[in-house]
PDB file of C-alpha atoms in Angstrom:
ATOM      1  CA  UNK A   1       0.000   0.000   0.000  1.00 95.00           C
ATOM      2  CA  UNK A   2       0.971   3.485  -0.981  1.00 97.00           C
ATOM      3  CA  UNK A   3      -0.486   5.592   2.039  1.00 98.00           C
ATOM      4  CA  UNK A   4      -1.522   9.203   0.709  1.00 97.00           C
ATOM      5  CA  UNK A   5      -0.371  12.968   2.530  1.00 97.00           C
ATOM      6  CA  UNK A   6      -3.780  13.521   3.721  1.00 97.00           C
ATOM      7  CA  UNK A   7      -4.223  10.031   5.537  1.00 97.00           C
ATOM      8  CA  UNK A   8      -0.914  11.386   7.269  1.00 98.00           C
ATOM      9  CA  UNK A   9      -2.204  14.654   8.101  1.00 97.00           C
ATOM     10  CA  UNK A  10      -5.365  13.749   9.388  1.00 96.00           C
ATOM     11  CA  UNK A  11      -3.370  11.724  11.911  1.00 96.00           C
ATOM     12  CA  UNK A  12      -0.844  14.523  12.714  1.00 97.00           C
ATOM     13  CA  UNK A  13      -3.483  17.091  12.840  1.00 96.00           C
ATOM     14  CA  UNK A  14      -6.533  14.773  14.226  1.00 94.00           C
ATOM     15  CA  UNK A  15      -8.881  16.021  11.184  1.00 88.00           C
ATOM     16  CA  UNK A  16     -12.486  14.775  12.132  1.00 86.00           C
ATOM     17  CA  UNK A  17     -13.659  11.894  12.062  1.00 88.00           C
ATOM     18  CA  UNK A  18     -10.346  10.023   9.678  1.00 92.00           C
ATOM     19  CA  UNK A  19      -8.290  10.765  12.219  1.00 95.00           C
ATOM     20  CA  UNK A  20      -9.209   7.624  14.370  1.00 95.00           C
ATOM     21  CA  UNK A  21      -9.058   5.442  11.530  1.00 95.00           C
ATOM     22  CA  UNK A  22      -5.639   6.881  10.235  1.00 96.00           C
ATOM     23  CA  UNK A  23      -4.518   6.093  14.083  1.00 95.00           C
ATOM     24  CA  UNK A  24      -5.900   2.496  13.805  1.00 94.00           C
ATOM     25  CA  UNK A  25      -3.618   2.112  10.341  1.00 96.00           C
ATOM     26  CA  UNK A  26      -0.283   3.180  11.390  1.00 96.00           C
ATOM     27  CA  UNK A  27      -0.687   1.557  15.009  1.00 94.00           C
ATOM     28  CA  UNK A  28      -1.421  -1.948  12.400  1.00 93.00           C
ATOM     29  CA  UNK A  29       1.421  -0.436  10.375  1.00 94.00           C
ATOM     30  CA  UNK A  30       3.603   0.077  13.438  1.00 93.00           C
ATOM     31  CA  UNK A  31       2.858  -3.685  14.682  1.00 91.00           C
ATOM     32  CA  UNK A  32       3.591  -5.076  11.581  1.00 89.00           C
ATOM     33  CA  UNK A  33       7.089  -3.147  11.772  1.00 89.00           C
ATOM     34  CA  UNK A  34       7.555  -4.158  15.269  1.00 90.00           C
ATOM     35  CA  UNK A  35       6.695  -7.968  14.288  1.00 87.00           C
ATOM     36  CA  UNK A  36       9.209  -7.947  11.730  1.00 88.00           C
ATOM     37  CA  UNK A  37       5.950  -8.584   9.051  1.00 85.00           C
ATOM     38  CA  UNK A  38       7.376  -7.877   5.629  1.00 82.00           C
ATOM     39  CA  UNK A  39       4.405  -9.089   3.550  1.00 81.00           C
ATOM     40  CA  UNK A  40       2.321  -5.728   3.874  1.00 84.00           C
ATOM     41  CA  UNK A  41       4.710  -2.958   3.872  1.00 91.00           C
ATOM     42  CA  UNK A  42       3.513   0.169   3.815  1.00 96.00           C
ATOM     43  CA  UNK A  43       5.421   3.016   1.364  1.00 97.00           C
ATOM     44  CA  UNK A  44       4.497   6.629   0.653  1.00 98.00           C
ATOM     45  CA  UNK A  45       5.507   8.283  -2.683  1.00 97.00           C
ATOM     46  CA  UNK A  46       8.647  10.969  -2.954  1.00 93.00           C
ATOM     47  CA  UNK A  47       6.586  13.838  -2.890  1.00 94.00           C
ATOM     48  CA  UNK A  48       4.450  13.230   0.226  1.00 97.00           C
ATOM     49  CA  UNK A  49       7.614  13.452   2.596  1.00 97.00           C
ATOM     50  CA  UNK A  50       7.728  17.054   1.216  1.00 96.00           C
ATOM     51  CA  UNK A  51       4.579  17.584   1.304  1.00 97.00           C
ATOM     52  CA  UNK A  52       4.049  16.486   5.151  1.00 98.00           C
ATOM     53  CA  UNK A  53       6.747  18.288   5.714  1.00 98.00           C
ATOM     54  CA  UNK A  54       5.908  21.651   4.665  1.00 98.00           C
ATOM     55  CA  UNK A  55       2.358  21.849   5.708  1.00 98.00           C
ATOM     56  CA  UNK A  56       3.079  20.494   9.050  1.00 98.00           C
ATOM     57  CA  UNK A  57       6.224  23.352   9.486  1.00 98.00           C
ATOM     58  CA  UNK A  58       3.666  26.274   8.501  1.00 98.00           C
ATOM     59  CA  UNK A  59       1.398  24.760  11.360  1.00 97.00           C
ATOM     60  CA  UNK A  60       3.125  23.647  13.619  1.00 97.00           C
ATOM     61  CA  UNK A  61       6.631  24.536  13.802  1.00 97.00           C
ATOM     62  CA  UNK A  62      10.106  22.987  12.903  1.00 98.00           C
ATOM     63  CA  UNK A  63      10.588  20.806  15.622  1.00 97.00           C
ATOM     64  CA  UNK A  64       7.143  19.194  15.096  1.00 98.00           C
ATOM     65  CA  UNK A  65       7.453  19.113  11.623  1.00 98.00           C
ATOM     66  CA  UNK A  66      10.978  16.992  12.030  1.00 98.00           C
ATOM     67  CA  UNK A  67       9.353  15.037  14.545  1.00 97.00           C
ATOM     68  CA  UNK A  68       6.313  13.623  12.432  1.00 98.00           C
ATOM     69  CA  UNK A  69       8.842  12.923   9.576  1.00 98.00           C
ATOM     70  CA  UNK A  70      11.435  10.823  11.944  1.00 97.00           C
ATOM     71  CA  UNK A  71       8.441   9.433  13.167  1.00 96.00           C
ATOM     72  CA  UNK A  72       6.588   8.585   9.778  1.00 97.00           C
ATOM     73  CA  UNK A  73      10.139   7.284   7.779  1.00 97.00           C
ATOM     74  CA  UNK A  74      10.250   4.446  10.751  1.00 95.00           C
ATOM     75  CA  UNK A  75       7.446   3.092   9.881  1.00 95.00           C
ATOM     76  CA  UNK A  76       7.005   3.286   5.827  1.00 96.00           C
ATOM     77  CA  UNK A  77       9.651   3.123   3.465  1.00 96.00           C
ATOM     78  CA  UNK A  78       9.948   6.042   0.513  1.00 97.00           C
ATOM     79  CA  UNK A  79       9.168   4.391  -2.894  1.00 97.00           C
ATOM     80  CA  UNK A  80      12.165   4.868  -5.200  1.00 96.00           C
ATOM     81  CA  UNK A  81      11.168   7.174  -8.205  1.00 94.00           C
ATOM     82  CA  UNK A  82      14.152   7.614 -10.481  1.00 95.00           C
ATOM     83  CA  UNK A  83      13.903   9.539 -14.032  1.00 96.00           C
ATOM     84  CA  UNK A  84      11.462   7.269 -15.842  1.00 95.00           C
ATOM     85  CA  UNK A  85       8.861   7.685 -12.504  1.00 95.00           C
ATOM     86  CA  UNK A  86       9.365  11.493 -12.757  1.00 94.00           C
ATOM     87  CA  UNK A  87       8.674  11.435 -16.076  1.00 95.00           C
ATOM     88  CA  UNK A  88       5.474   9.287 -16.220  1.00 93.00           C
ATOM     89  CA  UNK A  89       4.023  11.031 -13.560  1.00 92.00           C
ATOM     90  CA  UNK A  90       4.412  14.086 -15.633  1.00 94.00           C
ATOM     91  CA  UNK A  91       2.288  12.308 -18.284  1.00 92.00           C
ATOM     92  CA  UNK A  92      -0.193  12.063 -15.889  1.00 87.00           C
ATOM     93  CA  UNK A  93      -0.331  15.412 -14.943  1.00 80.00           C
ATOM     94  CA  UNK A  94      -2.590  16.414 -17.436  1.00 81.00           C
ATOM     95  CA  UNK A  95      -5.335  14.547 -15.628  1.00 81.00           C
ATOM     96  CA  UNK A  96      -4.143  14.915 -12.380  1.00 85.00           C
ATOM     97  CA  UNK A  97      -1.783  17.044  -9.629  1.00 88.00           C
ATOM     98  CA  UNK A  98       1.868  16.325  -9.751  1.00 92.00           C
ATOM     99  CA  UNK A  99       2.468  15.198  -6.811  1.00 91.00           C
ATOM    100  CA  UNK A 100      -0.867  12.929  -7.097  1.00 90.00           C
ATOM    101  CA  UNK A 101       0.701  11.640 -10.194  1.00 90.00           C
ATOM    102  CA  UNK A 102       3.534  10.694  -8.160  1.00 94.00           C
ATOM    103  CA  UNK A 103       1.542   8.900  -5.819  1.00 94.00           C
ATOM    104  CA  UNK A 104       0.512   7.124  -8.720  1.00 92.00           C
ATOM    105  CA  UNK A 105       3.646   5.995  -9.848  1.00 94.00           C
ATOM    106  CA  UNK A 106       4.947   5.301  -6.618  1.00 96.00           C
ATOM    107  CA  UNK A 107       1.838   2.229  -6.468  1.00 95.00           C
ATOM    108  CA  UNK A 108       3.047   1.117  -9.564  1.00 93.00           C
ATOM    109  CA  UNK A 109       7.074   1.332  -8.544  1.00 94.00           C
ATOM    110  CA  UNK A 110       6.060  -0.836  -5.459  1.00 95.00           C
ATOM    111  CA  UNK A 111       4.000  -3.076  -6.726  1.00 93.00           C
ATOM    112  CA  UNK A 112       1.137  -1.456  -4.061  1.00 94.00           C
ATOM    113  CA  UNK A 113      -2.258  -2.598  -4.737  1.00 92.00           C
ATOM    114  CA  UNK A 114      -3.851   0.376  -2.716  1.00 94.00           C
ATOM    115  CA  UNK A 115      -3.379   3.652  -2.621  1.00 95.00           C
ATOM    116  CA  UNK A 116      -4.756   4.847   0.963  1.00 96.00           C
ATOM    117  CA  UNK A 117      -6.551   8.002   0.474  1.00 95.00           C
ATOM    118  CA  UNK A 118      -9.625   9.898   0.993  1.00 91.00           C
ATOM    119  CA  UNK A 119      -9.304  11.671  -1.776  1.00 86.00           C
ATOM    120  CA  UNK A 120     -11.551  10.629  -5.138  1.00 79.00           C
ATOM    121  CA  UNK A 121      -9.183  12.451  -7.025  1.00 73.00           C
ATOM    122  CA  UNK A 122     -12.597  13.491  -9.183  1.00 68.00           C
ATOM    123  CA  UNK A 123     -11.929  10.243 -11.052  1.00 63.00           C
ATOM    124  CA  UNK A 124     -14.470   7.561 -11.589  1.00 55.00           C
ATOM    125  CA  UNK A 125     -11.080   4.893 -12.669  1.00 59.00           C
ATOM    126  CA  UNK A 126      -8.002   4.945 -11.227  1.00 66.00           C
ATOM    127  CA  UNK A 127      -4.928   3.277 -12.448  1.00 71.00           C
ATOM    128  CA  UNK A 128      -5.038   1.975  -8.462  1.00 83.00           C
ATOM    129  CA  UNK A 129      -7.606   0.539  -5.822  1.00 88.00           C
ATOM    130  CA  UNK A 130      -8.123   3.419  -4.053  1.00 90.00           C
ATOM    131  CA  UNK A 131      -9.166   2.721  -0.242  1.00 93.00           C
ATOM    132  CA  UNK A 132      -9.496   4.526   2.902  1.00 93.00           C
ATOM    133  CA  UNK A 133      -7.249   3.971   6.272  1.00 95.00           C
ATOM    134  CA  UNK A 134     -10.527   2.141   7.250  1.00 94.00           C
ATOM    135  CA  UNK A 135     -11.300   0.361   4.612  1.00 94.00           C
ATOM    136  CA  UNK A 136      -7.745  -0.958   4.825  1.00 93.00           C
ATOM    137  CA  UNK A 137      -8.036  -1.983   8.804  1.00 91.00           C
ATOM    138  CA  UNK A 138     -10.192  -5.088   7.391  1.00 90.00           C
ATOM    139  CA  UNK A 139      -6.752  -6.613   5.803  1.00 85.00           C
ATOM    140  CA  UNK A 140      -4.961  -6.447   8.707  1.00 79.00           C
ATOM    141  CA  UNK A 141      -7.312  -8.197  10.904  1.00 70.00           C
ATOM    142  CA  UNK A 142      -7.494 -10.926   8.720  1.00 60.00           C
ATOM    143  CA  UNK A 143      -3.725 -11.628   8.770  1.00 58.00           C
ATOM    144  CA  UNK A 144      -3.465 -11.305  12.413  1.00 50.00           C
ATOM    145  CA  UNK A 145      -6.260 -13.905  12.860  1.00 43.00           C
ATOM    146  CA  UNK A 146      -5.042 -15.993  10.344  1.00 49.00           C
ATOM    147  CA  UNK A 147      -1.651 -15.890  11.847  1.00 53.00           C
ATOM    148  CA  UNK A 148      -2.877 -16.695  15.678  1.00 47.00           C
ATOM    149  CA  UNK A 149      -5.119 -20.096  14.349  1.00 37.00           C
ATOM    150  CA  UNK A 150      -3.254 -22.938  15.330  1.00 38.00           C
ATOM    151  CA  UNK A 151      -1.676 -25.147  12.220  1.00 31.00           C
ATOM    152  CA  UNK A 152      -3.798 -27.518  10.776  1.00 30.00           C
ATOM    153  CA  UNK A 153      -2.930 -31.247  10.494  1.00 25.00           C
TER     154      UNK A 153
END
């Protein structure tokens, strides 16, 4: 999964009502990390960093904005976007924001099912599954009950 800026800022900022469910992700996220699970990582594309970043420094200050960075690149990895990425995202830009392109691209570059947003993007087909934090909670309670259940012989 490719987890969109505003998933992150609704946690950081504790926007309404996604705010809960973007805690319930990256708590999952974070206990996957902590388990050493590997199967479901969890990536955000180049520009969101940047994005998180900035916004949270005109709100809130350097020091938080450094903090919710540290805190965010320990528990998803950046997806790698070399030349080629840049540049296909800029196809996309006709239809869509840069850095939404990039986001994208970055699902593709991972091999991410789901992008995790709340945005629609004003798209009826997307070249992704697009799925909210909660609609994503469902997948990890299925592993983690799958992984408790004693073997079967």
């Amino acid at each position: 999964m490719v987890i969109g800026p505003d998933v992150i800022l609704d946690l950081v900022f504790a926007r309404g009502r996604e705010a809960l469910n973007a805690v319930m992700l990256f708590d999952a996220i974070a206990a996957d990390t902590a388990a050493g699970v590997t199967s479901r990582r969890a990536y955000v594309a180049p520009a969101t960093v940047t994005e998180v970043y900035s916004i949270v420094l005109h709100e809130a200050g350097v020091g938080k904005a450094r903090s919710v960075v540290w805190g965010l690149l320990d528990l998803v990895q950046v997806a790698p976007a070399g030349n080629s990425e840049y540049k296909e995202a800029a196809m996309l830009s006709s239809d869509y924001e840069f850095a939404e392109a990039l986001q994208f691209v970055a699902c593709s570059s991972v091999g991410a099912r789901y992008l995790v947003t709340n945005e629609d993007f004003g798209a009826k087909r997307l070249r992704v599954l697009r799925r909210s934090a909660a609609e994503m909670l469902p997948l990890f309670r299925r592993q983690a009950l799958a992984e408790d259940r004693p073997a079967q012989v």
